[in-house]
């Protein structure tokens, strides 16, 4: 692709330059459309960047030739017309994965442990194919289809009702008598192999871009702004789950799916009920054998606990249900040549080796980069530049190098020497000794900290990322550019950008910069301003504290309620002996390593300063709404003690948290309820001294309405 560019910019005649600018404008616009509208990029990011760069270089040499429709006048951002956002009242979750038979056995064992099921007690599980499409939620009120949305980030998706209405598998109205007033049907939008092939043939004939695979074709078709186009695309839908419902037609997963079928939905015909791990694995092998003949893409099978009361008891971990798992098919592989090994520096300074590959198609997608994880991995696999390597790609994970084909190794290929200095800032890169194992960490880290530009940029990218501040129009590329130009050096700079921009002379204003215009700048400032009120958990996640992922960020947000309270407490947590430190440790789900990382972060003056600067720039983190306000335990701090007999400790904790309570491991003045099983000792005594409400197990169940 880049090869087509040909002649050096310096030797282009004016006529050639004009022709080339025209070609580039068309080509880049077509790639933008593929990327943003069709979800189906046909070239790598690097190739795309090369096209834009060439365009910029030619324009620089021939400023008079800059076209009205020049790519440099548009930002590489999503189209300005957009879908409305829809908040999912019941989040759309993902599934955790099983990769082999053992993971499946362990899944069942874990559930049995969690529920304390006896060996002879039955545990039925449904098994069904995992469809490789994109999930959608369809809301029915009094049997009428009223709202349809994409998954989005799981909490918020896009309103694509008009497009979903064009899919014949989705009934506009359900006539059945037993349909509850509110029922959200969830399932997968997909395209069959035959329809996909025919669509691509049509696209090619009309001179339009073809799709890389059925999944991309389905995604691109569903996200059309003109539902007339969606209607012309052969989309299908399998129903396999539900969201908010005012009632359920059955007490088992299988029962509800049968009801969905009665109500007129397409459900997967292969779905089956299994009673043992052997049956589940048998189903998996059978489906794997039929995979090629199914006529649509699947990437594994999904197991779900059949009884809904058990599903309810099992609840969720982070973003996945404990009662379901995806058993993935092995990743697809291909062979290609490794052209270079580059080192990327992450936001925590980790040096990650990345293999640059001769582009190769793996499972319908062109792969030109793969991760090599870390130094030991490069050594273990003895990967050398010039080697022929086997790459694999599993679902949406980053492609990996499986092994080297040593017979094809070019003469003179040298073992790769991992750098001992940071390629971005020149600081020493070291492997810290893990205090627990006494062995060096697998990861080599740049010691440059604040002076390392790569770490700074990665921290900013993390800050604006989807699950953190999620600022539309401010993606990785823009962050890199703004950082390079000195416009944004720290998170707070994002929120002072508009003010600084308005004080400038018109020549240097953002809207007059390459790639920007009046509208895109206005949109960017709007998106930034919208995020001044950000949920506290997103705010904390965005800070990029080591070991603090979304789940821990949520725990902190729930426990401390505000950034001021958290910072105040962390300043007091000068050592493990302090009360503030112990309070942090008493939060269930926060252990030694995580606690230390959080305390360390807030003990650093420059981190506190970064937070203060954000608050001063007008960012106001919003406390999380107490979950499930209907529950009497929402917002309360609960401690479980003694040997529990009516439920397991993990079950009790998960249930309490799902009702919006905080679960703590120790009794203090902040405790609201102590649930004491038989044999409770010192905690019970302390609770009585502090006059805290004490419940026995049955009392607790009655209290939360599950008695
Ligand atoms: S159940 C709470 N069943 O897989 C569980 N998901 O990794 C909700 N998917 O986002 C999902 N086939 O897009 C379920 N038979 C199936 C599925 C399936 C495909 C997708 C779905 C989901 C993703 C989770």
XYZ file of C-alpha atoms and ligand atoms in Angstrom:
731
model
C 0.000 0.000 0.000
C 2.621 2.502 1.073
C 4.692 1.272 -1.858
C 2.241 2.810 -4.266
C 3.339 6.213 -3.031
C 6.502 5.812 -5.073
C 8.498 8.917 -5.866
C 10.284 10.978 -3.212
C 8.361 14.084 -2.198
C 11.374 16.264 -2.943
C 11.402 15.225 -6.595
C 7.677 15.585 -7.357
C 6.635 18.110 -9.989
C 3.725 20.372 -9.160
C 1.455 18.434 -11.470
C 2.430 15.111 -9.952
C 1.958 16.537 -6.459
C -1.562 17.727 -7.262
C -2.488 14.321 -8.668
C -1.039 12.559 -5.690
C -2.816 14.802 -3.185
C -6.075 13.987 -4.914
C -5.337 10.275 -4.766
C -4.307 10.477 -1.096
C -7.432 12.428 -0.140
C -9.600 9.722 -1.669
C -7.608 6.859 -0.303
C -7.433 8.197 3.262
C -11.143 9.026 3.245
C -11.874 5.439 2.170
C -9.706 4.081 5.001
C -11.391 6.413 7.486
C -14.756 5.117 6.382
C -13.599 1.536 6.779
C -12.159 2.199 10.182
C -14.816 4.384 11.706
C -17.980 3.362 9.947
C -17.447 -0.216 8.944
C -15.204 -1.360 11.793
C -13.080 -3.066 9.181
C -9.690 -1.450 8.648
C -7.889 -2.999 5.688
C -4.424 -1.608 6.439
C -2.302 -1.426 9.559
C -2.073 1.735 11.666
C 1.499 2.206 10.523
C 0.532 2.062 6.860
C -2.267 4.496 7.496
C 0.072 6.874 9.310
C 2.490 6.634 6.388
C -0.224 7.777 3.990
C -1.110 10.753 6.166
C 2.527 11.627 6.630
C 3.116 11.622 2.901
C 0.091 13.836 2.416
C 1.441 16.265 5.022
C 4.887 16.317 3.461
C 3.549 17.055 0.002
C 1.317 19.804 1.384
C 4.264 21.325 3.177
C 6.221 21.501 -0.038
C 3.270 22.743 -2.094
C 1.129 24.807 0.308
C -0.872 26.219 -2.598
C -2.070 22.777 -3.544
C -3.796 22.007 -0.224
C -7.249 20.745 -1.151
C -10.613 21.640 0.341
C -11.128 17.960 1.159
C -7.576 17.448 2.419
C -7.197 14.765 5.118
C -5.095 17.244 7.098
C -8.177 19.374 7.608
C -10.073 16.544 9.256
C -9.306 14.878 12.551
C -9.004 11.137 12.494
C -12.087 10.878 14.653
C -15.455 9.239 14.415
C -18.059 10.802 12.118
C -19.772 13.783 13.648
C -23.250 12.346 13.352
C -23.644 9.901 16.182
C -25.945 7.475 17.893
C -27.530 8.414 21.189
C -26.148 6.708 24.245
C -28.194 4.176 26.198
C -27.412 3.219 29.789
C -27.885 -0.481 30.445
C -29.870 -0.777 33.666
C -28.412 -4.241 34.043
C -24.815 -4.110 32.770
C -23.879 -6.226 29.759
C -21.144 -8.447 31.047
C -18.337 -10.364 29.523
C -17.383 -13.955 30.221
C -14.255 -15.333 31.719
C -12.485 -17.931 29.610
C -11.557 -21.578 29.866
C -8.831 -22.717 27.485
C -8.607 -26.416 28.281
C -10.471 -29.307 29.883
C -8.901 -28.651 33.245
C -10.264 -25.106 33.306
C -13.735 -26.589 32.791
C -13.370 -29.040 35.673
C -12.061 -26.218 37.841
C -15.049 -24.052 36.880
C -17.421 -26.686 38.245
C -15.310 -27.294 41.344
C -15.202 -23.584 42.095
C -18.971 -23.338 41.878
C -19.444 -26.353 44.116
C -17.075 -24.835 46.681
C -18.735 -21.436 46.518
C -22.179 -22.931 47.054
C -20.918 -25.616 49.388
C -22.693 -28.292 47.308
C -22.285 -31.895 48.348
C -20.851 -34.328 45.865
C -24.162 -36.087 45.339
C -26.036 -32.842 44.744
C -26.824 -32.222 41.077
C -25.320 -29.241 39.293
C -26.836 -28.874 35.837
C -25.152 -26.634 33.291
C -26.336 -25.540 29.844
C -23.880 -25.641 26.962
C -24.238 -23.710 23.711
C -22.013 -22.301 20.944
C -20.333 -18.949 21.492
C -21.365 -16.895 18.496
C -18.724 -14.626 16.985
C -20.730 -11.506 16.327
C -21.608 -8.543 18.488
C -24.045 -8.488 21.341
C -27.164 -6.378 21.507
C -29.865 -5.723 24.056
C -33.521 -5.482 22.994
C -36.000 -3.909 25.374
C -39.634 -5.006 25.175
C -42.335 -3.176 27.092
C -45.733 -4.856 27.163
C -44.491 -7.048 24.348
C -43.453 -4.155 22.109
C -39.862 -3.692 20.972
C -39.086 -0.171 22.212
C -35.315 0.172 22.487
C -32.303 -1.638 21.119
C -28.669 -0.991 22.001
C -25.165 -2.214 21.374
C -23.056 -3.427 24.277
C -20.645 -0.472 24.258
C -18.480 -0.628 27.356
C -21.045 -2.815 29.108
C -22.601 0.027 31.072
C -23.464 2.309 28.203
C -24.126 1.367 24.595
C -25.477 3.051 21.479
C -29.089 3.354 20.538
C -29.404 1.343 17.318
C -33.128 0.594 17.606
C -33.948 1.573 14.036
C -31.238 -0.732 12.702
C -32.216 -3.667 14.897
C -35.802 -3.319 13.692
C -34.641 -4.265 10.203
C -33.462 -7.716 11.370
C -36.070 -10.364 10.640
C -34.994 -12.603 13.544
C -36.065 -9.809 15.918
C -39.839 -9.634 16.448
C -41.356 -6.132 16.604
C -44.058 -7.409 18.897
C -44.391 -10.440 21.136
C -47.944 -11.664 21.358
C -47.482 -14.382 24.006
C -49.612 -14.012 27.140
C -46.772 -14.769 29.517
C -44.461 -11.955 28.384
C -43.597 -9.793 31.430
C -44.212 -6.017 31.215
C -40.512 -5.311 30.907
C -38.215 -7.809 29.261
C -34.783 -7.125 27.805
C -33.674 -9.875 25.471
C -29.935 -10.154 24.903
C -28.112 -12.020 22.214
C -25.739 -11.879 19.300
C -26.106 -10.101 15.978
C -24.154 -12.036 13.353
C -23.873 -12.757 9.640
C -23.846 -16.218 8.072
C -20.938 -17.338 5.897
C -23.096 -17.466 2.779
C -24.560 -14.012 3.331
C -21.133 -12.633 4.096
C -19.690 -14.002 0.850
C -22.598 -12.629 -1.180
C -22.344 -9.222 0.512
C -18.631 -8.977 -0.216
C -19.212 -9.944 -3.813
C -21.786 -7.171 -4.118
C -19.512 -4.670 -2.405
C -16.626 -5.515 -4.728
C -18.851 -5.246 -7.809
C -20.022 -1.794 -6.689
C -16.426 -0.721 -6.071
C -17.012 -0.548 -2.319
C -14.679 -1.880 0.370
C -15.010 -5.541 1.286
C -15.156 -6.759 4.888
C -12.391 -8.761 6.513
C -14.704 -11.269 8.194
C -18.383 -11.840 9.063
C -17.980 -10.254 12.497
C -16.698 -6.997 11.050
C -19.395 -7.086 8.411
C -22.073 -7.511 11.084
C -20.604 -4.758 13.273
C -20.230 -2.364 10.360
C -23.754 -3.066 9.153
C -25.351 -2.578 12.548
C -23.614 0.731 13.134
C -24.864 2.377 9.960
C -26.395 5.783 10.485
C -28.827 5.064 7.654
C -30.993 2.115 8.657
C -31.826 1.651 4.972
C -28.289 0.346 4.539
C -28.633 -1.973 7.540
C -31.837 -3.322 6.028
C -29.980 -4.276 2.876
C -27.448 -6.266 4.931
C -28.401 -9.837 5.846
C -28.086 -9.711 9.642
C -29.333 -12.391 12.005
C -29.832 -12.674 15.743
C -29.550 -15.487 18.315
C -31.134 -14.808 21.739
C -29.193 -16.313 24.660
C -29.592 -14.074 27.730
C -31.586 -11.225 29.263
C -31.108 -7.914 31.048
C -33.676 -5.980 33.042
C -36.889 -7.977 33.431
C -40.017 -7.462 35.508
C -40.513 -11.206 35.750
C -39.142 -14.461 34.388
C -41.054 -17.189 32.584
C -39.066 -20.065 34.123
C -36.703 -21.048 36.897
C -33.868 -22.315 34.742
C -31.660 -20.956 31.981
C -33.001 -23.617 29.636
C -36.581 -22.779 30.604
C -36.165 -19.079 29.810
C -34.484 -19.849 26.484
C -37.396 -22.148 25.595
C -39.768 -19.300 26.431
C -37.771 -16.958 24.187
C -38.186 -19.467 21.396
C -41.956 -19.628 22.003
C -42.032 -15.832 21.906
C -40.593 -15.892 18.395
C -36.840 -15.472 18.865
C -34.208 -17.530 17.115
C -32.299 -19.524 19.715
C -29.358 -21.777 19.034
C -30.562 -25.300 18.180
C -27.426 -26.955 19.568
C -27.989 -25.815 23.156
C -27.992 -28.726 25.595
C -28.173 -29.449 29.322
C -25.181 -31.253 30.867
C -24.696 -32.811 34.289
C -20.965 -33.485 34.393
C -17.682 -32.032 33.185
C -17.357 -35.035 30.833
C -20.652 -34.213 29.171
C -19.663 -30.560 28.821
C -16.321 -31.409 27.273
C -18.047 -33.967 25.034
C -20.374 -31.227 23.818
C -17.397 -28.955 23.187
C -15.672 -31.609 21.025
C -18.848 -32.299 19.091
C -19.409 -28.647 18.335
C -15.756 -28.208 17.426
C -16.187 -31.044 14.926
C -19.234 -29.387 13.378
C -17.694 -25.934 13.360
C -16.955 -25.780 9.638
C -20.458 -26.891 8.648
C -22.438 -24.616 10.957
C -22.577 -21.828 8.401
C -21.684 -19.066 10.891
C -18.606 -18.216 12.942
C -18.300 -19.422 16.508
C -15.241 -19.142 18.713
C -16.021 -21.579 21.486
C -18.871 -22.785 23.640
C -20.490 -21.146 26.661
C -21.508 -23.018 29.823
C -24.068 -21.529 32.213
C -25.402 -22.863 35.512
C -28.938 -23.911 34.691
C -30.800 -23.098 37.921
C -31.488 -19.359 38.179
C -31.598 -19.424 41.975
C -28.037 -20.740 41.914
C -27.038 -18.116 39.343
C -28.384 -15.521 41.721
C -26.445 -16.926 44.654
C -23.262 -17.115 42.603
C -23.425 -13.507 41.454
C -20.528 -11.769 39.720
C -16.837 -11.145 39.971
C -15.944 -7.796 38.511
C -17.409 -7.857 35.011
C -18.179 -11.541 34.587
C -20.765 -13.833 36.095
C -19.419 -16.536 38.367
C -22.046 -18.877 36.944
C -20.863 -18.889 33.336
C -17.678 -19.404 31.362
C -16.597 -19.427 27.721
C -14.612 -22.474 26.628
C -12.597 -21.112 23.734
C -11.467 -22.979 20.649
C -7.698 -23.017 20.113
C -6.337 -19.904 18.511
C -5.777 -19.752 14.771
C -2.184 -19.805 13.612
C -0.135 -18.663 10.623
C 3.517 -18.465 9.639
C 5.380 -15.290 8.738
C 8.726 -13.520 9.001
C 9.793 -11.422 11.973
C 11.269 -8.223 10.573
C 12.216 -6.380 13.748
C 11.840 -6.318 17.498
C 10.830 -2.958 18.969
C 10.639 -2.042 22.619
C 7.528 -0.294 23.879
C 7.541 1.548 27.180
C 4.318 1.333 29.157
C 2.863 3.726 31.701
C 4.515 1.924 34.603
C 7.823 1.893 32.763
C 7.608 -1.751 31.732
C 9.627 -2.486 28.598
C 7.646 -4.770 26.336
C 9.234 -6.316 23.262
C 6.986 -6.191 20.217
C 7.571 -8.279 17.122
C 7.125 -6.442 13.832
C 5.944 -8.991 11.318
C 5.579 -9.270 7.604
C 1.775 -8.802 7.441
C -0.077 -12.124 7.423
C -3.747 -13.071 7.633
C -4.647 -15.008 10.764
C -8.276 -16.002 11.201
C -9.470 -13.379 8.731
C -7.512 -10.456 10.168
C -4.226 -8.990 8.961
C -1.596 -9.160 11.697
C 1.616 -7.132 11.544
C 2.535 -6.877 15.237
C 2.690 -9.436 18.011
C 3.676 -9.205 21.642
C 6.739 -11.014 22.939
C 5.719 -10.273 26.546
C 9.089 -9.803 28.235
C 12.800 -10.439 28.189
C 12.620 -14.024 29.478
C 10.074 -14.898 26.836
C 12.340 -13.649 24.041
C 15.171 -15.684 25.458
C 13.080 -18.803 26.048
C 11.788 -18.754 22.503
C 15.114 -17.582 21.152
C 13.382 -15.263 18.722
C 15.762 -13.527 16.311
C 15.245 -10.859 13.692
C 14.816 -12.587 10.315
C 13.289 -15.727 11.837
C 10.248 -17.438 10.425
C 7.738 -17.599 13.257
C 4.328 -19.102 14.005
C 1.863 -16.432 15.144
C -1.509 -17.003 16.720
C -4.516 -14.905 17.411
C -7.280 -15.869 19.831
C -10.395 -13.739 19.638
C -9.660 -10.147 20.444
C -6.422 -10.716 22.339
C -3.107 -9.343 21.070
C -1.475 -11.776 18.616
C 1.341 -13.847 20.049
C 4.450 -15.565 18.745
C 4.088 -19.280 19.411
C 7.492 -20.502 18.260
C 10.332 -20.110 15.836
C 10.813 -22.438 12.870
C 14.522 -22.892 13.374
C 15.136 -24.672 10.083
C 14.332 -21.431 8.298
C 16.705 -19.291 10.338
C 18.859 -17.074 8.095
C 22.607 -17.509 8.468
C 24.162 -15.068 10.861
C 20.944 -14.245 12.744
C 22.044 -13.165 16.194
C 20.311 -13.761 19.516
C 18.323 -10.699 20.533
C 19.977 -8.555 23.142
C 17.459 -6.914 25.409
C 18.292 -3.248 26.075
C 19.367 -2.263 29.553
C 18.435 1.360 29.078
C 15.076 2.842 28.210
C 14.910 3.470 24.453
C 12.745 6.535 25.072
C 14.577 8.438 27.798
C 17.916 6.660 28.203
C 17.419 5.927 31.904
C 18.579 2.614 33.297
C 16.074 -0.172 32.877
C 16.183 -2.701 35.681
C 14.577 -5.895 36.805
C 13.562 -5.367 40.409
C 13.996 -8.217 42.843
C 10.640 -9.519 43.952
C 10.755 -9.348 47.774
C 8.541 -12.423 48.107
C 10.404 -14.803 45.799
C 13.829 -13.185 45.919
C 13.982 -13.574 42.141
C 14.207 -10.814 39.551
C 10.897 -9.661 38.105
C 10.048 -10.883 34.621
C 9.556 -7.280 33.624
C 12.385 -4.828 33.051
C 11.363 -1.302 33.963
C 12.610 2.108 33.004
C 13.680 3.978 36.123
C 13.051 7.357 34.492
C 9.692 7.898 36.239
C 8.536 11.419 35.623
C 11.285 12.315 33.189
C 10.436 9.475 30.799
C 8.245 10.880 28.020
C 6.994 7.435 27.035
C 5.651 6.746 30.520
C 4.043 10.166 30.627
C 2.301 9.638 27.292
C 1.131 6.163 28.250
C -0.237 7.485 31.546
C -2.153 10.139 29.637
C -3.497 7.535 27.223
C -4.638 5.461 30.150
C -6.234 8.530 31.727
C -8.409 9.235 28.681
C -9.105 5.574 27.912
C -12.501 4.016 27.663
C -12.881 2.734 31.206
C -11.302 5.823 32.734
C -12.206 9.359 31.592
C -13.313 8.181 28.158
C -12.940 11.510 26.374
C -14.359 11.353 22.890
C -12.074 12.769 20.217
C -9.042 12.482 22.481
C -7.603 9.116 21.601
C -4.068 7.766 21.617
C -3.045 9.585 18.461
C -4.237 12.972 19.665
C -2.658 12.502 23.091
C 0.666 11.700 21.450
C 0.452 14.752 19.247
C -0.555 17.112 22.052
C 2.170 15.763 24.278
C 4.783 16.195 21.586
C 3.680 19.764 21.002
C 3.769 20.537 24.715
C 0.040 21.231 24.914
C -0.771 18.448 27.360
C 1.871 17.227 29.772
C -0.254 16.132 32.700
C -3.896 15.075 33.130
C -4.919 18.484 34.481
C -3.653 20.124 31.270
C -6.537 18.471 29.434
C -8.985 20.471 31.464
C -7.215 23.791 30.998
C -6.737 23.307 27.279
C -9.745 25.361 26.234
C -8.874 28.266 28.503
C -5.281 28.309 27.320
C -6.399 28.015 23.730
C -8.740 30.998 23.903
C -6.007 33.269 25.200
C -3.791 32.564 22.224
C -3.152 34.431 19.072
C -5.293 33.080 16.311
C -2.336 31.661 14.411
C -1.410 29.166 17.084
C -4.926 28.202 18.071
C -5.976 24.602 18.006
C -8.535 25.065 15.272
C -5.833 26.334 12.955
C -3.601 23.366 13.486
C -3.087 20.608 10.993
C -5.814 18.059 11.258
C -8.173 20.284 13.223
C -10.977 22.640 12.367
C -13.587 24.758 14.106
C -16.069 21.917 14.560
C -13.658 19.250 15.706
C -12.163 21.612 18.290
C -15.608 22.605 19.532
C -16.550 18.931 19.830
C -13.351 18.157 21.686
C -13.890 20.921 24.233
C -17.462 19.783 24.714
C -16.340 16.211 25.308
C -13.732 17.397 27.814
C -16.218 19.573 29.650
C -18.675 16.720 29.865
C -16.102 14.706 31.756
C -15.494 17.249 34.481
C -18.199 15.404 36.344
C -16.696 11.965 36.289
C -17.575 8.979 38.452
C -15.148 8.637 41.338
C -14.210 5.076 40.376
C -13.303 6.143 36.833
C -11.309 9.029 38.263
C -9.331 6.693 40.520
C -8.825 4.115 37.789
C -7.606 6.891 35.497
C -4.838 7.877 37.917
C -3.062 4.687 36.918
C -2.075 3.611 40.434
C -0.167 0.365 40.185
C -2.313 -2.729 40.848
C -5.474 -0.614 40.905
C -7.749 -1.911 38.181
C -11.389 -1.098 37.759
C -12.530 -3.434 40.516
C -10.182 -2.014 43.130
C -10.993 1.521 42.005
C -14.657 0.773 42.611
C -13.911 -0.677 46.047
C -11.996 2.470 46.980
C -14.730 4.719 45.624
C -17.351 2.850 47.626
C -15.318 2.730 50.814
C -14.059 6.300 50.937
C -16.850 8.090 49.120
C -14.756 11.035 47.937
C -11.267 11.776 46.670
C -10.689 14.147 49.567
C -11.521 11.423 52.099
C -9.259 8.932 50.336
C -6.345 11.362 50.067
C -6.763 12.448 53.677
C -6.707 8.854 54.852
C -3.739 7.935 52.676
C -1.707 10.831 53.997
C -2.259 9.460 57.477
C -1.368 5.914 56.415
C 2.324 6.462 56.964
C 2.974 2.849 57.954
C 1.216 -0.493 58.338
C 0.758 0.163 62.042
C -1.435 3.223 61.481
C -5.197 3.027 61.780
C -5.630 4.511 58.311
C -3.463 1.756 56.808
C -5.394 -0.928 58.655
C -8.703 0.555 57.497
C -7.502 0.252 53.921
C -6.384 -3.340 54.485
C -9.687 -4.239 56.077
C -11.490 -3.653 52.778
C -12.227 -7.081 51.462
C -10.451 -7.469 48.136
C -7.504 -5.249 49.062
C -4.423 -7.168 50.151
C -0.894 -6.179 51.156
C 0.542 -5.542 47.710
C -2.369 -3.430 46.535
C -2.585 -1.484 49.794
C 1.115 -0.689 49.647
C 0.840 0.522 46.068
C -2.083 2.808 46.922
C -0.356 4.258 49.974
C 2.895 4.736 48.062
C 1.063 6.552 45.316
C -0.591 9.060 47.598
C 2.514 9.542 49.721
C 4.298 10.930 46.652
C 3.944 14.680 46.590
C 3.866 14.881 42.797
C 0.931 12.474 42.662
C -1.019 14.452 45.246
C -0.176 17.551 43.281
C -1.502 15.960 40.074
C -4.788 15.150 41.808
C -5.072 18.634 43.306
C -4.393 20.172 39.905
C -7.247 18.142 38.444
C -9.635 19.315 41.140
C -8.481 22.896 40.675
C -9.049 22.607 36.947
C -12.695 21.936 37.737
C -12.845 18.159 37.744
C -15.387 17.036 40.338
C -15.436 13.289 40.899
C -18.937 12.084 41.647
C -19.549 9.662 44.507
C -20.964 6.350 43.350
C -24.655 6.084 43.842
C -25.410 3.496 46.469
C -26.273 0.387 44.478
C -29.697 -1.106 44.760
C -31.094 1.633 46.985
C -34.006 -0.669 47.648
C -31.878 -2.794 49.934
C -31.668 -2.020 53.662
C -27.947 -2.808 53.605
C -26.992 -0.443 50.764
C -24.139 1.788 51.904
C -23.702 -0.135 55.178
C -20.477 -1.752 56.351
C -20.922 -5.415 57.214
C -18.578 -7.895 58.880
C -19.088 -11.673 58.779
C -17.609 -13.776 61.540
C -17.785 -17.242 63.065
C -18.306 -20.456 61.119
C -21.078 -19.849 58.645
C -23.523 -22.657 57.986
C -26.342 -21.301 55.823
C -24.043 -19.874 53.168
C -20.324 -19.754 52.438
C -18.223 -16.728 53.305
C -17.522 -15.852 49.670
C -21.195 -16.165 48.855
C -22.154 -13.914 51.762
C -19.597 -11.324 50.738
C -20.619 -11.350 47.089
C -24.289 -11.046 48.000
C -23.732 -8.181 50.423
C -21.658 -6.313 47.861
C -24.199 -6.846 45.132
C -26.723 -5.173 47.454
C -24.451 -2.167 47.799
C -22.923 -2.973 51.183
C -19.240 -2.775 52.018
C -17.770 -5.918 53.499
C -14.954 -5.475 55.968
C -12.726 -7.989 57.676
C -12.553 -6.249 61.039
C -14.940 -4.592 63.476
C -14.533 -0.875 64.149
C -16.692 2.127 64.954
C -17.464 2.258 61.234
C -19.102 -1.182 61.231
C -22.894 -1.122 60.898
C -23.775 -4.811 61.070
C -21.976 -7.870 62.369
C -23.254 -11.195 61.088
C -22.138 -13.816 63.565
C -22.233 -17.544 62.905
C -21.635 -20.193 65.556
C -18.398 -19.902 67.476
C -17.986 -16.134 66.955
C -15.432 -14.753 69.415
C -13.514 -11.525 69.706
C -15.270 -9.724 66.852
C -18.632 -10.412 68.435
C -17.383 -9.118 71.758
C -16.030 -5.961 70.195
C -19.273 -5.386 68.286
C -21.254 -5.705 71.479
C -18.950 -3.249 73.223
C -19.383 -0.782 70.390
C -23.142 -1.304 70.380
C -23.198 -2.505 66.789
C -26.196 -4.338 65.375
C -25.535 -8.100 65.536
C -27.460 -10.608 63.401
C -27.242 -14.367 63.167
C -27.212 -15.977 59.730
C -30.982 -16.390 59.462
C -31.439 -12.873 60.814
C -29.186 -11.602 58.022
C -31.127 -13.495 55.337
C -34.401 -12.113 56.698
C -32.909 -8.635 56.836
C -31.896 -8.672 53.167
C -35.190 -10.253 52.165
C -33.802 -13.632 51.178
C -35.096 -15.475 54.201
S -23.781 -15.127 27.631
C -23.838 -12.786 31.426
N -23.883 -16.678 25.539
O -19.581 -13.424 24.337
C -23.444 -13.569 30.255
N -22.509 -14.740 25.418
O -17.434 -12.851 26.281
C -23.727 -12.891 28.999
N -21.432 -14.412 23.256
O -20.502 -10.156 25.212
C -23.157 -13.515 27.820
N -22.250 -16.187 22.284
O -21.228 -11.027 22.944
C -23.350 -15.567 26.067
N -24.092 -18.103 23.736
C -23.579 -17.014 24.264
C -22.725 -16.170 23.543
C -22.196 -15.042 24.156
C -21.481 -15.127 22.119
C -20.611 -13.198 23.427
C -21.359 -12.000 23.934
C -20.644 -11.554 25.158
C -19.321 -12.223 25.004
C -18.740 -12.488 26.357
